[in-house]
Coordinates of C-alpha atoms and ligand atoms in Angstrom, one line a residue:
X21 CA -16.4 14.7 10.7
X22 CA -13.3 12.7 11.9
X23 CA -10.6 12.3 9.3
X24 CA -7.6 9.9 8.8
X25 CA -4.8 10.3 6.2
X26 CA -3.1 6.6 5.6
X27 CA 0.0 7.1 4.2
X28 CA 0.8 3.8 1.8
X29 CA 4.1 2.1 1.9
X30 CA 6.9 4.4 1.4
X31 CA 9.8 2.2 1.6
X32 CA 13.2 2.1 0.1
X33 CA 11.9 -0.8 -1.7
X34 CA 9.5 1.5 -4.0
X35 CA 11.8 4.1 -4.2
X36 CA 14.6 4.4 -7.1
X37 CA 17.3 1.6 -6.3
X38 CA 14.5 -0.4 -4.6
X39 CA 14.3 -3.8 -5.2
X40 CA 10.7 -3.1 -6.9
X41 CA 11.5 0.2 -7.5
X42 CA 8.6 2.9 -8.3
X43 CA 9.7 5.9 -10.8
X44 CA 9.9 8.7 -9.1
X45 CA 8.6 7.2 -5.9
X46 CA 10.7 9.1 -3.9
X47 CA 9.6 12.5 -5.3
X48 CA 6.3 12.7 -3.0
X49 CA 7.9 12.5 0.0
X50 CA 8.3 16.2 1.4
X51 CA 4.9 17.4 0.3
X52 CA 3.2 13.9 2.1
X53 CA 5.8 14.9 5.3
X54 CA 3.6 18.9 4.6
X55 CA 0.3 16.8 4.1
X56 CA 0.6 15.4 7.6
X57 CA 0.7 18.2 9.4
X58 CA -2.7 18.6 8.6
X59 CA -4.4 15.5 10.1
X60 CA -4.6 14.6 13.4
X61 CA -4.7 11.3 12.6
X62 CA -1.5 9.7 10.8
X63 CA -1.3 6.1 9.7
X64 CA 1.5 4.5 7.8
X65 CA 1.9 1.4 6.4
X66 CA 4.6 -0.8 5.9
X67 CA 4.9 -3.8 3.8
X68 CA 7.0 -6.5 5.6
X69 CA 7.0 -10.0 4.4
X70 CA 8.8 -12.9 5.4
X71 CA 12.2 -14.4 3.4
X72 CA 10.7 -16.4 1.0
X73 CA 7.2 -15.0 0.6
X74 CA 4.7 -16.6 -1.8
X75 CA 4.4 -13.5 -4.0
X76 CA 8.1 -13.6 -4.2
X77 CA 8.8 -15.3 -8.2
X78 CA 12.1 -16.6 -6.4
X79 CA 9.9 -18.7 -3.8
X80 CA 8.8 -20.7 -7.4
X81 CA 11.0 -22.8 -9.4
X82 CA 10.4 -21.9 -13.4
X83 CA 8.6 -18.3 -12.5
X84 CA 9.9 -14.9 -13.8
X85 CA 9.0 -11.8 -12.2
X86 CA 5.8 -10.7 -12.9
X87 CA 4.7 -14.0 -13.9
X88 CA 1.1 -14.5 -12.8
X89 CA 0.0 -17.6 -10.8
X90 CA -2.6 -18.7 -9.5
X91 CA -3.0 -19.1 -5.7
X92 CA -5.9 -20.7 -2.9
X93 CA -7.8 -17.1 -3.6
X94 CA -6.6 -16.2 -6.8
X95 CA -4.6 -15.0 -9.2
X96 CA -1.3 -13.4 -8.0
X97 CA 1.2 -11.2 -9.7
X98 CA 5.0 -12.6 -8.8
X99 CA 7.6 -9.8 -7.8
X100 CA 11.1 -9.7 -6.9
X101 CA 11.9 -10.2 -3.5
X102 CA 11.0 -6.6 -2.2
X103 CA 10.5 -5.4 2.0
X104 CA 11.8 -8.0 3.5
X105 CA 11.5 -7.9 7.5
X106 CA 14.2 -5.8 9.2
X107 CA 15.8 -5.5 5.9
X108 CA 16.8 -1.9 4.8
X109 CA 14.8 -1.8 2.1
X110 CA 12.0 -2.2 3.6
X111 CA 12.7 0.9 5.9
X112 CA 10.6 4.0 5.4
X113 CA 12.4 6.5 3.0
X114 CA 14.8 7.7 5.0
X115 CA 13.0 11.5 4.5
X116 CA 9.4 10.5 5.6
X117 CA 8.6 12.3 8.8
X118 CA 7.4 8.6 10.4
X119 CA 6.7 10.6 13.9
X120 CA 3.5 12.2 13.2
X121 CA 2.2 8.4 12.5
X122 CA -0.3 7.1 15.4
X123 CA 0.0 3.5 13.8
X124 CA 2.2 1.8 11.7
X125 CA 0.5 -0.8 10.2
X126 CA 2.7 -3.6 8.5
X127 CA 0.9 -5.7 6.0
X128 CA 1.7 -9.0 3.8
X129 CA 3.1 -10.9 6.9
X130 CA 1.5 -14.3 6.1
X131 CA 3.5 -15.9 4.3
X132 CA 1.0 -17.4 1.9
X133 CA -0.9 -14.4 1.3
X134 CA 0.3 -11.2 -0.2
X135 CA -1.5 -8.2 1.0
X136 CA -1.9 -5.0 -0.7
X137 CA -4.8 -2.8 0.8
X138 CA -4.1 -1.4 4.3
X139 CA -7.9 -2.8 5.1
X140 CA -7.7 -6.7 4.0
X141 CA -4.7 -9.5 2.7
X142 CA -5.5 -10.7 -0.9
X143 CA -7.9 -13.4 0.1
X144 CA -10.6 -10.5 0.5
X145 CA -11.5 -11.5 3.6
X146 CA -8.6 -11.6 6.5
X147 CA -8.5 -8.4 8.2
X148 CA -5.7 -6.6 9.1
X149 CA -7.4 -4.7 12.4
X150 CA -7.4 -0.9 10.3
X151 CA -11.2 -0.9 9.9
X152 CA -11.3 -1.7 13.8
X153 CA -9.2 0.8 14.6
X154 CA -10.5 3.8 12.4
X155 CA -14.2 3.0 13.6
X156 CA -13.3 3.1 17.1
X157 CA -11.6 6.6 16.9
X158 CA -14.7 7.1 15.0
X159 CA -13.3 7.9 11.9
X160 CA -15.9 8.6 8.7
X161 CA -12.8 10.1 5.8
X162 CA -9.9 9.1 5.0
X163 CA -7.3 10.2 2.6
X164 CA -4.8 7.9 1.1
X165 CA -1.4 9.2 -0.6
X166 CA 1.8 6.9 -1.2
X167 CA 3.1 3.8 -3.2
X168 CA 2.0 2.3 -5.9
X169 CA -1.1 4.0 -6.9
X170 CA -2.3 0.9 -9.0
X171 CA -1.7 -2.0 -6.5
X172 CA -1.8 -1.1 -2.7
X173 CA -3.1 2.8 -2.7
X174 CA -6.0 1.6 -5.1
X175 CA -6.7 -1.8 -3.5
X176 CA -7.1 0.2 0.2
X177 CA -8.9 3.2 -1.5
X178 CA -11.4 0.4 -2.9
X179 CA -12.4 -1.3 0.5
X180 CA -12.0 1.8 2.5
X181 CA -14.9 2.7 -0.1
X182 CA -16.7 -0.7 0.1
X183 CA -16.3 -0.5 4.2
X184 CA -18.5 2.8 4.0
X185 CA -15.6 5.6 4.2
X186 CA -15.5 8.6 2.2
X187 CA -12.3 8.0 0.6
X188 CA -10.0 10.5 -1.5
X189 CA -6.7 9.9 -3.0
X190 CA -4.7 12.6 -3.8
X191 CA -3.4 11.0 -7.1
X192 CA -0.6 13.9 -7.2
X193 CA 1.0 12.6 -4.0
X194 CA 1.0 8.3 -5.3
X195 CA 3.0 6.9 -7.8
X196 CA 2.2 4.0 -10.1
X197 CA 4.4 1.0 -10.7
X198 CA 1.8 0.2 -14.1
X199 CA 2.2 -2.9 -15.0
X200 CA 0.7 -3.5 -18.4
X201 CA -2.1 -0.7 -18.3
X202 CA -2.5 -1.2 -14.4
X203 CA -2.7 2.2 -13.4
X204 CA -5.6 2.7 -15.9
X205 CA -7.3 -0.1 -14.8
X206 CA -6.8 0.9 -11.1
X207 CA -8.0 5.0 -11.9
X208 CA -11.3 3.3 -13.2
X209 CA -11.7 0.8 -10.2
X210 CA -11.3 3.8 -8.2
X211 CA -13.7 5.8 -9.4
X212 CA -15.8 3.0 -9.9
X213 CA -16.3 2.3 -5.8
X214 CA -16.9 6.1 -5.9
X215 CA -13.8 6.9 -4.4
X216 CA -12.4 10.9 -5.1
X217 CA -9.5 11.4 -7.2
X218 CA -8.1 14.5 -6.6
Ligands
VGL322 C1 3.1 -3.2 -3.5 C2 3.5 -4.9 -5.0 C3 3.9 -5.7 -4.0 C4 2.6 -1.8 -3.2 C5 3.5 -4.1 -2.4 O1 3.0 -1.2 -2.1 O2 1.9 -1.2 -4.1 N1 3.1 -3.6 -4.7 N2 3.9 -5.3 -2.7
ZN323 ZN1 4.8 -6.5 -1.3

């Protein structure tokens, strides 16, 4: 059975310093770099929005950070102005072993829609081209690692699941931002779609 690891988001944004930094975000780096060598098939994401993105609390007068708004598919949690294109922050950690990636997906481009599983933006329903991709190398498993456990590893574990994958996520090698009980809430989701936790 054909097997993908999809390595979430590890950017100087998410790591300590960041801009929406992710405790200890940086401390999974050398074992995911280990982990890769173990897959023959390597994707890395990248989130990469545009200056004055909509999930950006800046881009709306009289919103805080982590204000939650409502937007043409939902709500939406605002954030500080995090991976901005080109910008160093959103750079990979400067440690992440980004050759052994086949594709580097970047993700949250529109500038109306944030986008935080690897699979679909936050409308549900816009694709971003990885479920093309993985079915036409054939791919049946994957295994997702990286940052934040309870936003974009958990919502690409979810529809990877709801696609038909097997999915695991080695929870040992994600960190959480949590957010008010989110990483709770995104362990039970998890398991919920019938996704592995290991
Ligand atoms: C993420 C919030 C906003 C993530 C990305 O990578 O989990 N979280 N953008
Ligand atoms: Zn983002």
């Amino acid at each position: 059975m054909s097997q993908a690891l999809i390595v979430i988001d590890i950017q100087n944004d998410f790591c300590p310093n960041g801009a929406l930094a992710v405790p200890n975000g940086d401390h999974i780096v050398d074992q995911v770099n280990a982990l890769m060598r173990q897959y023959n098939l390597c994707v890395l994401t990248q989130d990469w929005h545009p200056k004055g993105h909509s999930s950006f609390a800046s881009s709306h007068s009289n919103k805080d950070t982590y204000d939650i708004i409502d937007m043409s598919y939902g709500p939406q949690i605002l954030w500080p102005d995090h991976c901005v294109q080109n910008s160093e922050g959103a750079s990979f950690h400067p440690r992440l072993d980004t050759t052994k990636a086949h594709l580097i997906l970047r993700k949250g481009t529109n500038p109306d829609i944030d986008s935080y599983s690897a699979f679909f933006e936050n409308d549900r329903k816009t694709p971003t081209g990885l479920n093309g991709y993985l079915q036409s190398l054939d791919i049946q498993s994957v295994a997702i690692v990286g940052l934040a456990t309870d936003f974009c590893v958990n919502y690409s574990a979810v529809d990877a699941a709801h696609l038909g994958y097997n999915v695991t996520v080695f929870t040992q090698l994600c960190r959480a931002i949590d957010l008010d009980g989110s990483l709770d809430t995104a362990l039970k989701n998890m398991t919920c779609a019938g996704v592995s936790l290991e």
